[in-house]
Amino acid sequence: MSKSTPETPPERPNDTPSNTQEGRVDRHADTIPPDSQSVESDLSVEGEVKDKPATDVSLISGDTKPRKYKTDNQSFFMQRGYQILLVLGLIAAFFLVMVYQTLFGRIDQPQQMVTIEKGQTYYGLLPQWQQQIPLFSASVAKLYIKSQVNAPLHAGIYQLPENPTIAEALQVLEQGAKAAMVKVQIIEGKTSKDLYQALRDNPGIKKEVLTADSDNGSIAQALDLAGILPDDVVNSNDPIVNHNLEGWFAPDTYYYGEGTSDKQVLTDLYKRQQQALTEAWENRAPDLPYTSPYEALVMASIIEKETSVPEERPLVSAVFNNRMNIGMRMQTDPTIIYGMGSRYEGNIRRRDIDEKTSYNTYQIDGLPPTPIALPSASSIEATLHPADSDALYFVATGTGGHKFTNSLAAHNQAVQEYLSVMRQKKTQTPPAQ
């Protein structure tokens, strides 16, 4: 017979020899069916009875005992700590690799001269590195520039080493602040003769090639560029044509360190023009009448002289392209002027049009033997991508730009309109005092 539970608990329950837990176990034994005792015993730990879960996981998993997760176990927190340290370590390693790649990753390029224009910044140099170097960070590079580069970026021509890092490039560019720079300005449409004279007159340029007695042949030989010229130019009896490097120098404004040689300047301008011509030729439109890049360079120089309006260049290109396709002569005035050389005095007379020179496209078929000016990259591009037009003629409007026409009758009418505008302007011009 079980012992009855006292109505009032003892004053010190821990002193009771057989506490109430034993009484609860006895009552369970009286009420739980015998076949349930094994399940119930599994729910007890060290003599304590656990509440039965809402869902018996053993019926789902097949385990005889439900799983227990002890989050207060010391090893659990150690494992979590190791995982956090591993993630932080990976982040730190990625950041270090990114910093290293940004400052010491190399771009694939040969040793070359680069031009820094007035107003350019160090930050403007970052996109090239960002495109070619994996994990390059512009933010890291900007922070490096801000903390390490003290001198402003000066306009000029700088020689970068082969496969430079941005740290090496910045070191080279920073030296520009310590060097005196000289300006070399070559305007689009000027001639190689104008370029030679500008270099001769520049006191900051050392003279190696452009000596007092230098001519086309000696200049081409000194620059080692004779191989770029066609045989009929090299072997011509015309002194204007013979070894003429016209067209091969890129017009622009450049800054060089004081004491730079004229040979270095001319070589640099040649390489720039050659690159522009090569890229345009490789991407040229189909069915053009030019058989070589050099012929395209000749045409680009004519387009450069015919219009100073950039939007008109593809149309002028279309006119000459159409003329060549039907066997029509170029008939362009700038070729007359170039062929006259020093004899040109500012006006083209009838006898000048009728004179047959190596360059007069009123008298010769096809293109002149060499370019007649230094064409810009945009004129080269227009040559190899003419507008979709059937025009065969164009004439100045007198008010800016040109009028393009498809027939000789329409062209003659446009010429009369131009003359009328010019007469009107002349009557409105006040007499000189």
mmCIF file of N, CA and C in Angstrom, residues 165-233:
data_model
loop_
_atom_site.group_PDB
_atom_site.id
_atom_site.type_symbol
_atom_site.label_atom_id
_atom_site.label_comp_id
_atom_site.label_asym_id
_atom_site.label_seq_id
_atom_site.Cartn_x
_atom_site.Cartn_y
_atom_site.Cartn_z
ATOM 1 N N THR A 165 52.896 48.264 -64.397
ATOM 2 C CA THR A 165 51.871 48.289 -63.350
ATOM 3 C C THR A 165 51.406 49.723 -63.206
ATOM 4 N N ILE A 166 50.288 49.905 -62.535
ATOM 5 C CA ILE A 166 49.815 51.286 -62.360
ATOM 6 C C ILE A 166 50.744 52.058 -61.441
ATOM 7 N N ALA A 167 51.374 51.366 -60.498
ATOM 8 C CA ALA A 167 52.331 52.037 -59.622
ATOM 9 C C ALA A 167 53.516 52.553 -60.430
ATOM 10 N N GLU A 168 54.004 51.753 -61.392
ATOM 11 C CA GLU A 168 55.119 52.179 -62.242
ATOM 12 C C GLU A 168 54.705 53.322 -63.161
ATOM 13 N N ALA A 169 53.500 53.232 -63.721
ATOM 14 C CA ALA A 169 53.023 54.292 -64.612
ATOM 15 C C ALA A 169 52.878 55.614 -63.863
ATOM 16 N N LEU A 170 52.340 55.554 -62.663
ATOM 17 C CA LEU A 170 52.173 56.782 -61.875
ATOM 18 C C LEU A 170 53.525 57.400 -61.529
ATOM 19 N N GLN A 171 54.522 56.555 -61.285
ATOM 20 C CA GLN A 171 55.854 57.061 -60.974
ATOM 21 C C GLN A 171 56.438 57.810 -62.167
ATOM 22 N N VAL A 172 56.222 57.268 -63.387
ATOM 23 C CA VAL A 172 56.716 57.936 -64.594
ATOM 24 C C VAL A 172 55.995 59.264 -64.801
ATOM 25 N N LEU A 173 54.668 59.241 -64.659
ATOM 26 C CA LEU A 173 53.881 60.445 -64.909
ATOM 27 C C LEU A 173 54.171 61.534 -63.880
ATOM 28 N N GLU A 174 54.486 61.128 -62.681
ATOM 29 C CA GLU A 174 54.764 62.109 -61.638
ATOM 30 C C GLU A 174 56.022 62.912 -61.941
ATOM 31 N N GLN A 175 56.928 62.337 -62.736
ATOM 32 C CA GLN A 175 58.155 63.048 -63.078
ATOM 33 C C GLN A 175 57.893 64.234 -63.999
ATOM 34 N N GLY A 176 56.700 64.261 -64.634
ATOM 35 C CA GLY A 176 56.385 65.362 -65.545
ATOM 36 C C GLY A 176 56.391 66.714 -64.872
ATOM 37 N N ALA A 177 56.107 66.715 -63.584
ATOM 38 C CA ALA A 177 56.098 67.992 -62.856
ATOM 39 C C ALA A 177 57.504 68.578 -62.738
ATOM 40 N N LYS A 178 58.522 67.717 -62.868
ATOM 41 C CA LYS A 178 59.894 68.177 -62.696
ATOM 42 C C LYS A 178 60.564 68.543 -64.012
ATOM 43 N N ALA A 179 59.891 68.261 -65.117
ATOM 44 C CA ALA A 179 60.493 68.508 -66.433
ATOM 45 C C ALA A 179 59.810 69.670 -67.137
ATOM 46 N N ALA A 180 60.615 70.471 -67.830
ATOM 47 C CA ALA A 180 60.057 71.554 -68.640
ATOM 48 C C ALA A 180 59.467 70.948 -69.909
ATOM 49 N N MET A 181 58.261 71.367 -70.284
ATOM 50 C CA MET A 181 57.581 70.812 -71.435
ATOM 51 C C MET A 181 57.507 71.843 -72.557
ATOM 52 N N VAL A 182 57.601 71.351 -73.792
ATOM 53 C CA VAL A 182 57.457 72.225 -74.951
ATOM 54 C C VAL A 182 56.248 71.767 -75.753
ATOM 55 N N LYS A 183 55.562 72.706 -76.368
ATOM 56 C CA LYS A 183 54.330 72.439 -77.109
ATOM 57 C C LYS A 183 54.622 72.313 -78.594
ATOM 58 N N VAL A 184 54.084 71.265 -79.193
ATOM 59 C CA VAL A 184 54.169 71.063 -80.642
ATOM 60 C C VAL A 184 52.747 70.943 -81.162
ATOM 61 N N GLN A 185 52.325 71.917 -81.941
ATOM 62 C CA GLN A 185 50.945 71.945 -82.439
ATOM 63 C C GLN A 185 50.935 71.816 -83.958
ATOM 64 N N ILE A 186 50.249 70.789 -84.430
ATOM 65 C CA ILE A 186 50.114 70.550 -85.866
ATOM 66 C C ILE A 186 48.624 70.511 -86.184
ATOM 67 N N ILE A 187 48.152 71.457 -86.959
ATOM 68 C CA ILE A 187 46.732 71.578 -87.268
ATOM 69 C C ILE A 187 46.357 70.637 -88.409
ATOM 70 N N GLU A 188 45.168 70.053 -88.320
ATOM 71 C CA GLU A 188 44.664 69.177 -89.379
ATOM 72 C C GLU A 188 44.659 69.919 -90.708
ATOM 73 N N GLY A 189 45.132 69.257 -91.761
ATOM 74 C CA GLY A 189 45.157 69.865 -93.086
ATOM 75 C C GLY A 189 46.447 70.578 -93.419
ATOM 76 N N LYS A 190 47.291 70.801 -92.402
ATOM 77 C CA LYS A 190 48.618 71.334 -92.699
ATOM 78 C C LYS A 190 49.458 70.248 -93.365
ATOM 79 N N THR A 191 50.592 70.639 -93.907
ATOM 80 C CA THR A 191 51.415 69.685 -94.640
ATOM 81 C C THR A 191 52.614 69.230 -93.811
ATOM 82 N N SER A 192 53.282 68.192 -94.293
ATOM 83 C CA SER A 192 54.496 67.739 -93.611
ATOM 84 C C SER A 192 55.561 68.839 -93.630
ATOM 85 N N LYS A 193 55.564 69.643 -94.686
ATOM 86 C CA LYS A 193 56.500 70.762 -94.744
ATOM 87 C C LYS A 193 56.246 71.746 -93.605
ATOM 88 N N ASP A 194 54.962 71.990 -93.300
ATOM 89 C CA ASP A 194 54.624 72.855 -92.162
ATOM 90 C C ASP A 194 55.098 72.234 -90.851
ATOM 91 N N LEU A 195 54.954 70.921 -90.728
ATOM 92 C CA LEU A 195 55.399 70.230 -89.520
ATOM 93 C C LEU A 195 56.906 70.342 -89.350
ATOM 94 N N TYR A 196 57.653 70.113 -90.430
ATOM 95 C CA TYR A 196 59.115 70.209 -90.350
ATOM 96 C C TYR A 196 59.542 71.604 -89.908
ATOM 97 N N GLN A 197 58.890 72.604 -90.455
ATOM 98 C CA GLN A 197 59.275 73.973 -90.115
ATOM 99 C C GLN A 197 58.939 74.297 -88.665
ATOM 100 N N ALA A 198 57.799 73.802 -88.193
ATOM 101 C CA ALA A 198 57.417 74.046 -86.796
ATOM 102 C C ALA A 198 58.433 73.432 -85.836
ATOM 103 N N LEU A 199 58.951 72.262 -86.174
ATOM 104 C CA LEU A 199 59.955 71.634 -85.315
ATOM 105 C C LEU A 199 61.289 72.356 -85.404
ATOM 106 N N ARG A 200 61.633 72.822 -86.611
ATOM 107 C CA ARG A 200 62.879 73.586 -86.752
ATOM 108 C C ARG A 200 62.839 74.877 -85.935
ATOM 109 N N ASP A 201 61.654 75.498 -85.876
ATOM 110 C CA ASP A 201 61.520 76.785 -85.194
ATOM 111 C C ASP A 201 61.351 76.634 -83.683
ATOM 112 N N ASN A 202 61.161 75.408 -83.193
ATOM 113 C CA ASN A 202 60.917 75.205 -81.760
ATOM 114 C C ASN A 202 62.256 75.056 -81.040
ATOM 115 N N PRO A 203 62.612 76.005 -80.194
ATOM 116 C CA PRO A 203 63.925 75.947 -79.536
ATOM 117 C C PRO A 203 64.039 74.806 -78.525
ATOM 118 N N GLY A 204 62.908 74.259 -78.077
ATOM 119 C CA GLY A 204 62.958 73.175 -77.103
ATOM 120 C C GLY A 204 63.140 71.807 -77.716
ATOM 121 N N ILE A 205 63.148 71.719 -79.054
ATOM 122 C CA ILE A 205 63.309 70.447 -79.758
ATOM 123 C C ILE A 205 64.727 70.334 -80.304
ATOM 124 N N LYS A 206 65.397 69.253 -79.960
ATOM 125 C CA LYS A 206 66.763 69.037 -80.452
ATOM 126 C C LYS A 206 66.714 68.575 -81.908
ATOM 127 N N LYS A 207 67.567 69.144 -82.731
ATOM 128 C CA LYS A 207 67.553 68.857 -84.168
ATOM 129 C C LYS A 207 68.524 67.729 -84.507
ATOM 130 N N GLU A 208 67.980 66.609 -84.942
ATOM 131 C CA GLU A 208 68.795 65.485 -85.403
ATOM 132 C C GLU A 208 68.540 65.184 -86.879
ATOM 133 N N VAL A 209 67.288 65.299 -87.295
ATOM 134 C CA VAL A 209 66.879 64.934 -88.649
ATOM 135 C C VAL A 209 66.703 66.165 -89.529
ATOM 136 N N LEU A 210 66.061 67.172 -88.984
ATOM 137 C CA LEU A 210 65.688 68.353 -89.770
ATOM 138 C C LEU A 210 66.811 69.369 -89.764
ATOM 139 N N THR A 211 67.870 69.024 -90.421
ATOM 140 C CA THR A 211 69.010 69.934 -90.542
ATOM 141 C C THR A 211 68.757 70.915 -91.684
ATOM 142 N N ALA A 212 69.657 71.840 -91.835
ATOM 143 C CA ALA A 212 69.462 72.895 -92.830
ATOM 144 C C ALA A 212 69.402 72.354 -94.255
ATOM 145 N N ASP A 213 70.125 71.281 -94.540
ATOM 146 C CA ASP A 213 70.169 70.755 -95.898
ATOM 147 C C ASP A 213 69.332 69.485 -96.076
ATOM 148 N N SER A 214 68.450 69.174 -95.127
ATOM 149 C CA SER A 214 67.648 67.951 -95.240
ATOM 150 C C SER A 214 66.556 68.112 -96.289
ATOM 151 N N ASP A 215 66.304 67.009 -97.026
ATOM 152 C CA ASP A 215 65.226 66.995 -98.001
ATOM 153 C C ASP A 215 64.375 65.753 -97.761
ATOM 154 N N ASN A 216 63.409 65.495 -98.660
ATOM 155 C CA ASN A 216 62.512 64.356 -98.463
ATOM 156 C C ASN A 216 63.278 63.043 -98.324
ATOM 157 N N GLY A 217 64.269 62.848 -99.179
ATOM 158 C CA GLY A 217 65.013 61.600 -99.160
ATOM 159 C C GLY A 217 65.789 61.396 -97.872
ATOM 160 N N SER A 218 66.479 62.427 -97.426
ATOM 161 C CA SER A 218 67.298 62.295 -96.214
ATOM 162 C C SER A 218 66.420 62.133 -94.971
ATOM 163 N N ILE A 219 65.259 62.785 -94.964
ATOM 164 C CA ILE A 219 64.346 62.650 -93.823
ATOM 165 C C ILE A 219 63.798 61.232 -93.758
ATOM 166 N N ALA A 220 63.349 60.705 -94.904
ATOM 167 C CA ALA A 220 62.827 59.339 -94.934
ATOM 168 C C ALA A 220 63.887 58.333 -94.515
ATOM 169 N N GLN A 221 65.125 58.557 -94.956
ATOM 170 C CA GLN A 221 66.212 57.645 -94.596
ATOM 171 C C GLN A 221 66.537 57.736 -93.112
ATOM 172 N N ALA A 222 66.562 58.947 -92.558
ATOM 173 C CA ALA A 222 66.888 59.124 -91.145
ATOM 174 C C ALA A 222 65.827 58.500 -90.244
ATOM 175 N N LEU A 223 64.574 58.536 -90.679
ATOM 176 C CA LEU A 223 63.487 57.965 -89.882
ATOM 177 C C LEU A 223 63.284 56.486 -90.166
ATOM 178 N N ASP A 224 63.991 55.968 -91.157
ATOM 179 C CA ASP A 224 63.867 54.562 -91.554
ATOM 180 C C ASP A 224 62.425 54.223 -91.899
ATOM 181 N N LEU A 225 61.786 55.102 -92.684
ATOM 182 C CA LEU A 225 60.394 54.908 -93.074
ATOM 183 C C LEU A 225 60.241 54.714 -94.579
ATOM 184 N N ALA A 226 61.344 54.512 -95.274
ATOM 185 C CA ALA A 226 61.263 54.415 -96.732
ATOM 186 C C ALA A 226 60.397 53.246 -97.172
ATOM 187 N N GLY A 227 60.327 52.191 -96.398
ATOM 188 C CA GLY A 227 59.566 51.013 -96.784
ATOM 189 C C GLY A 227 58.072 51.218 -96.829
ATOM 190 N N ILE A 228 57.583 52.307 -96.275
ATOM 191 C CA ILE A 228 56.134 52.542 -96.264
ATOM 192 C C ILE A 228 55.662 53.215 -97.546
ATOM 193 N N LEU A 229 56.573 53.622 -98.404
ATOM 194 C CA LEU A 229 56.207 54.367 -99.605
ATOM 195 C C LEU A 229 56.169 53.444 -100.826
ATOM 196 N N PRO A 230 55.233 53.680 -101.742
ATOM 197 C CA PRO A 230 55.196 52.894 -102.993
ATOM 198 C C PRO A 230 56.453 53.155 -103.826
ATOM 199 N N ASP A 231 56.752 52.216 -104.699
ATOM 200 C CA ASP A 231 57.960 52.330 -105.526
ATOM 201 C C ASP A 231 57.930 53.568 -106.416
ATOM 202 N N ASP A 232 56.733 53.926 -106.939
ATOM 203 C CA ASP A 232 56.684 55.080 -107.842
ATOM 204 C C ASP A 232 56.898 56.390 -107.096
ATOM 205 N N VAL A 233 56.746 56.381 -105.783
ATOM 206 C CA VAL A 233 57.060 57.572 -104.988
ATOM 207 C C VAL A 233 58.550 57.617 -104.693
#
